[in-house]
Coordinates of C-alpha atoms in Angstrom, one line a residue:
M1 CA 127.8 103.6 109.2
T2 CA 131.3 102.3 109.4
V3 CA 132.7 98.9 108.8
R4 CA 136.1 97.8 110.3
M5 CA 138.3 95.2 108.6
T6 CA 141.5 93.8 109.5
E7 CA 144.5 93.6 107.0
R8 CA 145.8 90.0 106.4
P9 CA 149.2 89.1 105.2
G10 CA 149.8 88.9 101.4
S11 CA 147.1 91.5 100.7
R12 CA 146.8 95.2 100.4
L13 CA 143.8 96.2 102.4
A14 CA 142.7 99.8 102.9
A15 CA 140.3 100.5 105.7
C16 CA 136.6 100.6 104.5
A17 CA 135.2 103.9 105.8
S18 CA 132.3 104.4 103.6
A19 CA 128.7 103.5 104.3
C20 CA 127.7 100.1 102.7
V21 CA 124.3 99.7 101.1
L22 CA 121.9 97.4 103.0
A23 CA 122.2 94.5 100.7
F24 CA 126.0 94.3 100.6
G25 CA 129.0 94.3 103.0
C26 CA 132.4 95.8 102.4
V27 CA 135.2 94.9 100.2
G28 CA 137.6 91.9 100.7
G29 CA 141.3 92.3 100.4
D30 CA 143.1 92.8 97.2
G31 CA 145.1 89.9 95.8
G32 CA 149.0 90.0 96.3
A33 CA 150.7 91.9 93.5
T34 CA 153.5 89.4 92.9
S35 CA 152.8 86.2 94.5
A36 CA 152.5 82.9 92.5
D37 CA 148.8 82.5 93.0
G38 CA 147.7 85.9 94.0
G39 CA 147.0 87.0 97.7
T40 CA 144.3 85.9 99.8
G41 CA 141.3 88.2 100.2
G42 CA 141.0 90.0 103.4
Q43 CA 138.7 88.8 106.2
A44 CA 136.1 91.0 107.7
E45 CA 136.7 91.8 111.1
P46 CA 134.0 90.3 113.6
R47 CA 131.3 93.0 114.4
R48 CA 130.7 94.3 117.9
D49 CA 127.8 96.7 117.0
A50 CA 124.6 97.1 115.0
D51 CA 126.4 97.3 111.7
V52 CA 125.5 95.2 108.8
S53 CA 128.0 92.4 108.3
L54 CA 127.7 91.1 104.8
G55 CA 130.8 90.4 102.9
D56 CA 129.7 90.7 99.4
L57 CA 132.0 92.7 97.2
R58 CA 135.1 91.2 95.7
G59 CA 138.8 91.9 96.2
L60 CA 141.0 92.9 93.3
G61 CA 143.2 90.3 91.7
G62 CA 146.9 90.5 91.6
A63 CA 148.5 92.4 88.9
M64 CA 150.4 89.7 87.3
A65 CA 148.8 86.5 88.8
P66 CA 145.5 85.0 89.5
G67 CA 143.3 87.0 91.8
G68 CA 143.1 86.4 95.5
A69 CA 140.3 84.3 97.3
G70 CA 137.2 86.3 98.6
G71 CA 137.3 87.3 102.2
A72 CA 135.6 85.0 104.8
G73 CA 132.4 86.3 106.4
D74 CA 132.2 87.4 110.0
A75 CA 131.8 84.8 112.7
P76 CA 129.1 85.3 115.2
D77 CA 130.0 86.6 118.5
A78 CA 128.2 87.7 121.7
T79 CA 126.9 90.8 120.0
T80 CA 126.3 89.6 116.6
P81 CA 123.5 87.1 116.0
S82 CA 125.0 85.8 112.7
G83 CA 128.0 86.5 110.6
G84 CA 128.0 87.9 107.1
A85 CA 128.1 86.1 103.8
G86 CA 131.6 85.5 102.4
G87 CA 133.1 88.0 100.1
A88 CA 133.4 87.1 96.4
G89 CA 136.6 86.1 94.9
G90 CA 139.0 88.6 93.9
S91 CA 139.2 89.5 90.2
G92 CA 142.4 88.5 88.3
G93 CA 144.8 91.0 87.3
P94 CA 146.0 91.0 83.6
G95 CA 146.1 87.3 82.6
G96 CA 145.1 86.3 86.1
A97 CA 141.9 84.4 87.1
G98 CA 139.6 85.5 89.9
G99 CA 139.9 83.7 93.2
S100 CA 137.2 81.7 94.9
G101 CA 134.7 83.3 97.3
G102 CA 135.2 82.9 101.0
A103 CA 132.8 80.9 103.2
G104 CA 130.6 82.9 105.7
S105 CA 127.9 82.2 108.2
T106 CA 124.4 83.1 107.1
G107 CA 122.2 85.9 108.2
G108 CA 123.0 89.5 109.2
T109 CA 122.6 91.9 112.1
A110 CA 120.2 95.0 112.5
P111 CA 121.0 98.1 110.4
D112 CA 122.7 101.1 112.1
A113 CA 120.5 103.4 113.9
D114 CA 121.8 106.2 111.6
L115 CA 120.7 104.4 108.4
P116 CA 118.0 106.8 106.9
G117 CA 114.6 105.3 106.9
T118 CA 115.3 102.5 109.2
D119 CA 114.8 101.5 112.9
A120 CA 117.8 100.0 114.7
A121 CA 115.4 97.7 116.6
V122 CA 114.1 96.0 113.5
S123 CA 116.0 93.6 111.2
A124 CA 116.6 94.6 107.7
P125 CA 114.8 92.8 104.9
D126 CA 116.6 89.6 104.0
A127 CA 118.1 89.4 100.6
L128 CA 117.2 86.5 98.3
V129 CA 120.2 84.3 99.2
G130 CA 121.6 82.5 96.1
E131 CA 119.4 84.2 93.6
R132 CA 119.8 87.3 91.6
C133 CA 117.7 89.3 89.1
A134 CA 119.9 91.1 86.7
E135 CA 122.1 93.3 88.9
H136 CA 119.7 93.1 91.8
V137 CA 119.5 90.9 95.0
P138 CA 115.7 91.0 95.6
I139 CA 114.7 92.1 99.0
D140 CA 112.2 90.1 101.1
L141 CA 109.3 92.6 101.2
G142 CA 107.1 90.3 103.5
A143 CA 109.8 90.1 106.2
W144 CA 110.3 93.9 106.1
L145 CA 106.6 94.7 106.4
A146 CA 106.1 92.1 109.2
A147 CA 107.8 94.7 111.3
N148 CA 107.3 98.0 109.5
S149 CA 104.2 99.6 108.1
A150 CA 105.9 100.5 104.8
Y151 CA 109.2 100.2 102.7
D152 CA 110.8 103.6 102.1
G153 CA 113.3 103.5 99.2
D154 CA 114.8 105.5 96.3
T155 CA 115.2 104.6 92.7
A156 CA 117.5 107.6 91.9
Q157 CA 120.8 105.5 92.4
A158 CA 119.5 102.1 91.8
P159 CA 120.8 99.9 88.9
A160 CA 118.9 100.3 85.6
T161 CA 118.6 96.8 84.2
L162 CA 114.9 95.9 83.9
A163 CA 111.9 97.3 82.1
A164 CA 108.2 96.4 82.0
S165 CA 105.4 96.1 79.5
C166 CA 104.1 99.6 80.6
G167 CA 107.5 101.3 80.9
G168 CA 110.5 101.7 83.2
A169 CA 113.4 101.6 80.7
A170 CA 114.2 105.2 81.8
G171 CA 116.0 104.7 84.9
G172 CA 116.8 102.4 87.9
E173 CA 114.5 100.1 89.8
V174 CA 114.4 98.3 93.2
V175 CA 113.5 94.6 93.2
F176 CA 111.4 92.8 95.8
F177 CA 110.1 89.3 96.4
Y178 CA 106.9 88.7 98.3
D179 CA 105.9 85.1 99.5
V180 CA 102.2 84.2 99.6
E181 CA 101.7 81.3 102.0
R182 CA 97.9 80.8 101.7
P183 CA 95.3 81.6 98.9
L184 CA 94.4 85.2 98.7
D185 CA 91.4 86.9 97.0
R186 CA 93.3 90.0 96.4
L187 CA 97.0 91.1 96.7
V188 CA 97.7 94.8 96.0
F189 CA 101.1 96.4 95.8
R190 CA 100.9 100.2 96.2
T191 CA 103.2 103.2 95.8
D192 CA 100.4 105.8 95.8
H193 CA 101.4 107.5 99.0
P194 CA 102.6 111.1 99.6
E195 CA 106.1 109.8 100.4
T196 CA 106.5 108.9 96.6
R197 CA 108.0 111.8 94.9
A198 CA 108.9 110.7 91.4
P199 CA 106.7 108.9 89.1
T200 CA 106.9 105.0 89.5
V201 CA 106.4 102.1 87.2
L202 CA 105.2 99.3 89.3
Y203 CA 104.9 95.7 88.0
A204 CA 104.7 92.1 89.4
R205 CA 106.0 88.9 87.9
L206 CA 106.4 85.3 88.7
D207 CA 109.9 85.1 87.4
C208 CA 112.0 88.3 88.0
D209 CA 114.2 88.0 84.9
E210 CA 111.5 87.1 82.5
P211 CA 109.8 90.2 80.8
A212 CA 106.2 88.6 81.2
D213 CA 104.4 91.0 83.7
L214 CA 101.4 89.7 85.6
V215 CA 100.3 93.3 86.1
C216 CA 101.9 96.7 85.3
N217 CA 100.9 100.2 86.0
R218 CA 102.6 103.6 86.0
G219 CA 102.4 106.9 87.8
S220 CA 102.6 110.4 86.4
P221 CA 104.2 113.8 87.4
E222 CA 100.9 114.7 88.9
A223 CA 100.2 111.5 90.6
P224 CA 103.7 109.8 91.1
G225 CA 102.5 106.7 92.9
T226 CA 100.4 103.9 91.5
R227 CA 99.2 100.4 92.4
V228 CA 98.8 97.0 90.7
T229 CA 96.3 94.3 91.9
L230 CA 96.4 90.5 91.5
E231 CA 93.2 88.6 92.0
N232 CA 92.7 85.0 93.3
V233 CA 96.3 84.6 94.1
V234 CA 97.6 81.0 94.8
P235 CA 100.4 80.5 97.2
G236 CA 104.0 81.1 95.9
R237 CA 106.7 83.6 95.4
Y238 CA 105.9 86.8 93.4
F239 CA 108.3 89.5 92.4
V240 CA 107.4 93.2 92.6
I241 CA 109.5 96.0 90.9
V242 CA 109.6 99.6 91.7
D243 CA 110.8 101.2 88.5
T244 CA 111.7 104.8 87.4
G245 CA 108.8 106.2 85.3
S246 CA 110.5 109.5 84.2
R247 CA 113.5 110.3 82.2
D248 CA 114.2 113.1 84.6
G249 CA 115.4 110.4 87.0
G250 CA 114.1 108.5 89.9
G251 CA 113.4 109.4 93.5
P252 CA 112.0 108.4 96.8
F253 CA 109.1 106.0 97.0
R254 CA 106.9 104.3 99.6
L255 CA 105.9 100.7 99.0
T256 CA 103.0 99.0 100.8
V257 CA 101.0 95.8 100.4
D258 CA 97.2 95.2 101.0
T259 CA 96.0 91.6 101.2
T260 CA 92.5 90.2 101.2
G261 CA 92.3 86.6 102.4
A262 CA 90.3 84.0 100.6
A263 CA 87.0 82.7 102.0
A264 CA 87.2 80.2 104.8
C265 CA 86.2 77.3 102.5
R266 CA 89.2 77.9 100.1
D267 CA 91.9 79.3 102.4
A268 CA 93.8 76.0 102.8
E269 CA 93.3 76.2 106.6
D270 CA 91.4 74.1 109.1
N271 CA 89.4 77.1 110.6
D272 CA 87.1 75.1 112.8
G273 CA 89.8 72.6 114.0
D274 CA 88.0 69.4 113.1
G275 CA 90.8 68.0 111.1
R276 CA 89.1 68.7 107.7
V277 CA 90.0 71.5 105.4
D278 CA 88.0 73.5 102.9
L279 CA 85.7 71.5 100.7
A280 CA 86.4 68.4 102.6
D281 CA 84.8 70.1 105.7
P282 CA 81.0 69.4 106.2
G283 CA 80.7 73.1 107.0
C284 CA 81.6 74.0 103.4
A285 CA 78.9 73.9 100.7
S286 CA 81.0 76.0 98.2
P287 CA 84.3 77.5 97.9
E288 CA 82.8 81.0 98.7
D289 CA 81.4 80.0 102.2
Q290 CA 82.8 82.1 104.8
N291 CA 82.5 79.7 107.8
E292 CA 83.7 76.1 108.1
A293 CA 81.7 75.3 111.2
D294 CA 79.8 72.0 110.9
P295 CA 75.9 72.1 110.7
V296 CA 73.8 70.4 113.2
V297 CA 72.5 68.0 110.6
V298 CA 75.2 66.2 108.6
P299 CA 74.7 67.2 104.9
A300 CA 74.1 64.5 102.3
C301 CA 77.5 64.8 100.8
A302 CA 79.1 63.8 104.2
D303 CA 76.6 61.4 105.7
G304 CA 78.2 58.2 104.5
L305 CA 75.1 57.3 102.4
D306 CA 74.8 56.7 98.7
N307 CA 71.7 59.0 98.7
D308 CA 71.2 58.9 94.8
G309 CA 72.1 55.3 94.3
D310 CA 74.6 55.8 91.7
G311 CA 77.3 53.4 93.5
V312 CA 79.4 56.4 94.7
T313 CA 79.2 58.0 98.1
D314 CA 79.8 61.7 99.4
F315 CA 82.3 64.2 98.5
P316 CA 84.8 63.9 96.7
A317 CA 83.8 60.4 95.3
D318 CA 80.3 61.5 94.0
D319 CA 80.7 64.0 91.2
D320 CA 77.4 65.4 92.0
C321 CA 78.8 66.7 95.4
P322 CA 80.4 70.1 94.9
A323 CA 81.7 69.8 98.5
A324 CA 81.2 67.8 101.8
G325 CA 78.7 70.4 102.9
G326 CA 76.6 69.9 99.9
E327 CA 72.9 69.3 100.6
R328 CA 72.1 66.9 97.7
E329 CA 74.2 64.0 96.3
G330 CA 72.1 63.8 93.2
P331 CA 72.4 66.1 90.1
L332 CA 70.9 69.6 90.3
C333 CA 69.4 69.1 86.8
L334 CA 67.9 65.9 85.5
A335 CA 68.2 67.2 82.0
P336 CA 71.9 67.0 80.7
Y337 CA 72.8 70.7 80.9
P338 CA 76.4 71.7 81.2
L339 CA 76.2 73.8 84.4
V340 CA 78.3 76.9 85.2
E341 CA 78.8 77.8 88.8
V342 CA 78.4 81.5 89.7
G343 CA 79.3 82.8 93.2
P344 CA 77.5 85.4 95.2
D345 CA 79.6 88.3 93.7
G346 CA 78.4 87.6 90.2
G347 CA 80.7 88.3 87.2
V348 CA 81.1 87.8 83.4
F349 CA 81.0 84.3 82.1
P350 CA 81.6 83.2 78.5
V351 CA 78.7 81.2 76.8
A352 CA 79.6 78.3 74.5
F353 CA 76.5 77.7 72.4
D354 CA 76.2 74.9 69.9
F355 CA 73.9 77.1 67.6
A356 CA 72.9 74.0 65.7
A357 CA 71.7 71.9 68.8
P358 CA 68.0 71.9 69.7
G359 CA 66.7 73.3 72.9
L360 CA 65.6 71.1 75.8
T361 CA 63.3 73.6 77.5
Q362 CA 62.1 77.1 77.3
G363 CA 61.2 80.2 79.2
S364 CA 57.7 81.8 79.4
C365 CA 58.8 84.6 77.1
G366 CA 61.0 82.8 74.6
D367 CA 60.6 80.5 71.5
G368 CA 62.6 77.7 73.2
Q369 CA 64.3 76.7 69.8
G370 CA 68.0 77.4 70.8
Q371 CA 70.3 75.3 72.8
E372 CA 70.4 76.5 76.4
A373 CA 73.4 77.6 78.6
V374 CA 72.6 77.1 82.3
F375 CA 74.2 78.8 85.1
V376 CA 73.8 78.0 88.9
L377 CA 73.7 81.2 90.9
H378 CA 74.6 80.6 94.6
L379 CA 73.5 83.4 97.0
D380 CA 74.6 83.5 100.5
R381 CA 72.8 86.6 101.4
P382 CA 69.6 88.4 100.2
S383 CA 70.6 90.2 96.9
R384 CA 69.4 92.2 93.9
V385 CA 70.2 90.2 90.8
R386 CA 70.5 91.5 87.3
A387 CA 71.5 89.1 84.5
G388 CA 71.6 89.1 80.6
L389 CA 73.4 88.1 77.6
R390 CA 75.8 90.4 75.9
L391 CA 78.0 90.3 72.9
G392 CA 81.3 92.1 72.0
P393 CA 84.4 92.8 74.1
N394 CA 82.8 95.8 75.9
L395 CA 79.7 93.9 77.0
G396 CA 77.6 96.9 75.7
E397 CA 76.0 95.2 72.8
T398 CA 72.9 93.0 73.3
G399 CA 72.0 89.8 71.5
F400 CA 68.6 88.5 70.4
G401 CA 67.8 85.7 72.8
T402 CA 66.1 84.9 76.0
T403 CA 67.2 84.9 79.7
Y404 CA 65.1 83.2 82.5
L405 CA 65.6 82.4 86.2
R406 CA 64.1 79.3 88.0
T407 CA 64.3 78.1 91.7
A408 CA 64.2 74.5 90.4
C409 CA 66.3 73.5 87.4
D410 CA 63.8 71.1 85.6
D411 CA 60.5 72.8 86.9
A412 CA 59.1 75.4 84.5
R413 CA 56.6 76.4 87.0
S414 CA 59.4 77.7 89.3
E415 CA 60.3 80.5 87.0
L416 CA 60.6 83.9 88.6
A417 CA 61.6 86.1 85.7
C418 CA 61.9 86.0 81.9
A419 CA 63.3 88.5 79.5
T420 CA 63.6 88.4 75.8
E421 CA 67.0 89.9 74.9
N422 CA 66.9 93.1 72.6
L423 CA 67.8 96.8 72.8
R424 CA 64.7 97.6 74.7
N425 CA 65.0 95.0 77.3
P426 CA 68.7 93.9 78.0
R427 CA 68.2 91.8 81.1
I428 CA 66.2 90.3 83.9
D429 CA 66.2 92.3 87.1
L430 CA 65.0 90.9 90.3
P431 CA 65.0 93.4 93.2
R432 CA 65.4 90.8 95.8
L433 CA 66.3 87.0 96.1
E434 CA 66.8 85.1 99.2
P435 CA 70.0 83.0 99.9
G436 CA 69.9 79.9 97.9
D437 CA 70.6 78.3 94.6
Y438 CA 68.9 79.8 91.4
F439 CA 69.2 78.5 87.9
V440 CA 69.6 81.1 85.1
F441 CA 69.0 79.9 81.4
A442 CA 70.3 81.7 78.4
E443 CA 69.5 80.8 74.8
F444 CA 69.7 82.4 71.4
G445 CA 66.9 81.8 68.8
F446 CA 66.8 78.8 66.5
N447 CA 70.0 78.5 64.3
W448 CA 70.9 82.1 65.2
A449 CA 74.6 82.8 65.4
P450 CA 76.9 85.9 65.4
Q451 CA 77.9 86.9 61.9
D452 CA 81.3 87.6 63.1
P453 CA 82.9 84.4 64.4
N454 CA 85.2 86.3 66.7
I455 CA 82.3 87.7 68.7
Q456 CA 82.1 85.9 72.1
P457 CA 78.5 85.8 73.7
N458 CA 78.9 86.5 77.5
M459 CA 76.6 86.2 80.5
L460 CA 76.7 89.2 82.9
F461 CA 75.6 88.7 86.4
E462 CA 75.4 92.0 88.5
V463 CA 74.7 90.9 92.1
E464 CA 74.1 93.5 94.8
S465 CA 74.1 92.5 98.4
L466 CA 71.0 93.8 100.3
V467 CA 72.5 93.4 103.7
R468 CA 72.8 96.6 105.4
Q469 CA 73.5 97.7 109.1
C470 CA 69.7 98.3 109.7
N471 CA 68.8 94.7 108.5
D472 CA 71.7 92.5 109.6
G473 CA 70.4 91.5 112.9
E474 CA 73.3 93.1 114.8
D475 CA 73.4 96.0 117.3
N476 CA 76.0 97.8 115.3
D477 CA 76.2 101.0 117.5
A478 CA 75.9 99.1 120.8
D479 CA 73.0 101.1 122.1
G480 CA 70.7 98.1 123.0
R481 CA 68.5 98.5 120.0
V482 CA 68.9 96.4 116.8
D483 CA 68.0 97.3 113.3
L484 CA 64.6 99.0 112.6
D485 CA 64.2 99.3 116.4
D486 CA 67.2 101.6 116.3
L487 CA 66.5 105.4 116.1
G488 CA 69.3 105.6 113.6
C489 CA 67.3 103.4 111.2
T490 CA 64.7 105.0 108.9
R491 CA 64.3 101.9 106.7
P492 CA 65.9 98.6 106.2
M493 CA 68.4 99.7 103.6
D494 CA 70.0 102.3 105.7
D495 CA 73.8 101.8 105.7
V496 CA 74.4 103.0 109.3
E497 CA 72.7 102.2 112.5
G498 CA 74.4 104.9 114.6
D499 CA 73.9 108.6 114.8
D500 CA 70.6 108.6 116.8
P501 CA 68.8 111.9 116.3
A502 CA 68.8 114.3 119.3
E503 CA 65.0 114.5 119.1
P504 CA 62.8 111.4 118.8
P505 CA 61.5 111.1 115.1
A506 CA 57.8 110.8 114.5
C507 CA 57.9 106.9 114.5
S508 CA 59.4 106.9 118.0
D509 CA 57.8 110.0 119.8
G510 CA 54.8 108.3 121.4
L511 CA 52.2 110.4 119.4
D512 CA 49.7 109.3 116.8
N513 CA 50.9 111.8 114.3
D514 CA 48.6 110.8 111.4
M515 CA 45.5 110.1 113.7
D516 CA 45.0 106.6 112.3
G517 CA 44.8 104.9 115.8
A518 CA 48.3 103.4 115.4
I519 CA 51.3 104.8 117.2
D520 CA 55.0 104.7 116.1
Y521 CA 57.1 101.7 114.8
P522 CA 56.3 98.9 114.6
V523 CA 52.4 99.4 115.3
D524 CA 51.8 101.9 112.6
P525 CA 52.3 100.4 109.2
N526 CA 53.4 103.7 107.7
C527 CA 56.5 103.6 109.9
A528 CA 59.3 101.8 108.1
G529 CA 61.6 102.1 111.2
A530 CA 61.9 103.6 114.5
G531 CA 64.0 106.4 112.9
S532 CA 61.6 107.4 110.4
N533 CA 59.7 110.7 110.4
F534 CA 57.1 109.5 107.9
E535 CA 54.3 108.2 110.2
T536 CA 51.8 110.1 108.0
G537 CA 52.3 107.9 104.9
C538 CA 52.7 109.4 101.5
E539 CA 52.8 113.2 102.2
G540 CA 56.4 114.3 102.4
N541 CA 57.8 110.8 101.9
P542 CA 60.9 111.0 99.6
L543 CA 60.2 107.7 98.1
W544 CA 56.7 108.6 96.7
Q545 CA 55.2 111.4 94.5
P546 CA 51.7 112.3 93.6
V547 CA 49.9 110.8 90.4
E548 CA 50.2 113.5 87.8
C549 CA 47.4 112.1 85.1
A550 CA 44.5 109.8 84.5
V551 CA 44.8 106.8 82.0
T552 CA 42.2 104.4 80.6
S553 CA 44.5 101.4 81.0
W554 CA 47.9 100.1 82.2
V555 CA 47.3 99.8 85.8
W556 CA 48.5 96.4 87.2
S557 CA 48.4 93.8 89.8
A558 CA 51.7 91.9 90.1
D559 CA 49.7 89.0 91.5
S560 CA 46.8 87.6 89.7
R561 CA 45.1 86.6 92.8
F562 CA 44.5 90.2 93.5
Q563 CA 42.5 91.7 90.6
D564 CA 41.1 95.0 91.9
L565 CA 42.5 98.1 93.2
D566 CA 41.7 97.7 96.9
T567 CA 43.1 94.2 97.4
A568 CA 46.2 94.8 95.1
E569 CA 47.0 98.0 97.2
A570 CA 46.5 96.1 100.5
N571 CA 49.0 93.5 99.4
R572 CA 51.4 96.0 97.8
V573 CA 51.3 94.6 94.3
L574 CA 49.6 97.5 92.6
H575 CA 51.5 99.2 89.7
S576 CA 51.2 101.7 87.0
G577 CA 52.9 102.1 83.7
C578 CA 53.7 100.6 80.3
M579 CA 57.0 101.7 78.7
H580 CA 56.1 101.0 75.2
D581 CA 52.6 102.5 75.0
G582 CA 52.0 106.2 74.6
Q583 CA 49.2 106.4 77.3
N584 CA 51.4 105.9 80.4
P585 CA 54.9 105.7 79.2
E586 CA 56.3 107.1 82.5
G587 CA 54.0 105.3 84.9
L588 CA 52.8 108.6 86.5
C589 CA 49.0 108.0 85.8
S590 CA 46.3 106.2 87.6
L591 CA 42.7 105.3 86.4
D592 CA 41.3 108.3 88.0
G593 CA 44.3 110.7 88.3
T594 CA 44.6 110.3 92.1
G595 CA 47.1 108.4 94.2
W596 CA 50.7 108.2 94.7
V597 CA 53.4 106.5 92.6
S598 CA 57.0 105.5 93.6
V599 CA 59.9 107.6 92.5
D600 CA 61.6 104.5 91.3
S601 CA 60.6 102.5 88.4
F602 CA 61.1 98.9 87.8
P603 CA 61.0 96.3 85.0
M604 CA 58.0 93.8 84.9
Q605 CA 59.2 90.3 85.7
G606 CA 57.2 87.1 85.1
C607 CA 54.4 89.0 83.6
D608 CA 52.6 86.1 81.8
A609 CA 52.8 83.9 84.9
T610 CA 51.6 86.3 87.6
W611 CA 50.5 89.7 86.4
W612 CA 47.0 91.1 85.8
H613 CA 45.5 94.0 83.9
I614 CA 43.1 96.0 86.3
G615 CA 40.1 97.9 85.1
G616 CA 39.9 100.6 82.5
E617 CA 39.6 99.6 78.7
F618 CA 40.9 96.0 79.6
S619 CA 41.0 93.6 82.4
G620 CA 42.9 90.2 82.0
Q621 CA 46.1 88.5 81.9
C622 CA 49.4 90.2 81.1
G623 CA 50.0 89.4 77.4
G624 CA 53.8 89.6 77.0
H625 CA 54.8 92.9 78.7
D626 CA 58.0 91.5 80.4
G627 CA 60.6 94.3 80.6
D628 CA 58.1 97.2 80.5
T629 CA 58.8 99.9 83.1
V630 CA 56.2 100.2 85.9
R631 CA 56.0 102.1 89.2
H632 CA 54.4 101.1 92.6
L633 CA 51.0 102.7 93.0
V634 CA 48.7 103.4 96.0
M635 CA 45.5 105.1 96.1
S636 CA 45.4 106.1 99.7
S637 CA 47.6 108.8 101.2
D638 CA 48.5 106.6 104.2
A639 CA 49.3 103.5 102.1
C640 CA 52.9 104.4 101.1
W641 CA 55.7 102.1 102.3
D642 CA 59.5 101.8 102.2
Y643 CA 59.8 99.6 99.2
R644 CA 63.6 99.9 99.1

């Protein structure tokens, strides 16, 4: 690229024939050598091609007098959308002061077609006008990526003025700014691409010059690129720096950005166009809702009524309304528990116990002496939920306490699971919970407290969505068949509905393969889906294995209404196993040594409330076996089903 400039009276201007870097223009004129005030800086010639026209570098001052004024920026013309910024003032000669910068119109033109790594039809990234970071003019990464898939740069010749908490002092860096206009769940800056040839140190900051990194990561000679991730990002300006991660010098890099938008009910947008945004919209019951569409029935927190008679009405006036879409205006719990909200993705939450305070309630498997911490788990999809108390920074140490889950905060009869926390049974585990609100109580025993005051109790929620292509109600492969009616679905938890087999599977072949009088899915109960090859029940079914032994006890019904083998099997609540007893520790035995058990095992939940010992040495209620390991059990070879 060449830049043409015109010599002005009172200045010494040599033609600028070198290629200028993208963020700068060319040199203004030198100050006059002998004039009283120094010569005036040269003015850049108006551009008539695709050259960058930014006049940024300064002219030299007079040898014996104050420096000349900086060159003026280019004026727009028919082929130049906007002129360059004014040149900086000339630096003074010995004893002389620098001149002032020349004025210039804003903006710049497209880069040359021959500038490496650029496209002449796309504008260059704008510099952060009026703001610098050390010796850098930060580049507008968002503007560049709006027209390009990536930014290709090089740290080899870049200024070396910054360093991060994880490195970067060895060489040069390139500085960018990235503007976030709406909330994001996740913002990822990446150099982990094949085009990145030298190890990079990648870091993000709120203030470019302040050495306080939000995140920092570095590559290696084997994997030069890396990535950094920001979570729950609020709108604002973020600086990202690609630095040199090797003392052998920098090199080429490719920088990209991945973003994940916030849920519709916290994205600061009026998604349904009704004039109400996020939690003020009746379609939003929580910040995690993905749809702002209003329900047919106006929710209690937006109906204009004081439903709980406390003198305040609806969201946001009523503190009991979490959002305009809230279904109840009264408190979730009548007892004065401090509630912690947990979204459908779970997470780790600190527990602030007052170890000297008395408890207000208790679970079916605990002593109820300690103070409770109560969490409200909001599920928007069917999910498997595991939750339990943890101690220590790595969450790997268990405490001695109790965790239990209810569907109604103040109703002990709504308990679904209870676990006493110890090394044998670290958590509750519910294989399937439907969408809704659940109350998880955590408590330590009476007057129990960690010996180390620095140990922070935490509540760990692991939530796994059970929504898959074969149970989502969608025709994902557009073949006219949905979910379990699709030949690609062998069971509800299959991830992919496509790839129908060439030959019809046993549960769709029109034959009564097991001679039970029922043909194919959904008529034959042994067929979990149209794509299943297991119409014959247990034989060959990968989810089941034959019973290996006989036992005199430890066969269970998970529902005390069904207290014999036949009715428990018919209702799919028959189980085998008892982890802490030597007779049937693996759950592979039945009372007579026949039948089939599941290949998967499960922890008992709500034992004292609903489980029943069947036959053998003892029949009766559970008696405190929550957390013991059991397996599904069937006695008939055609009774196996898809329990996943």
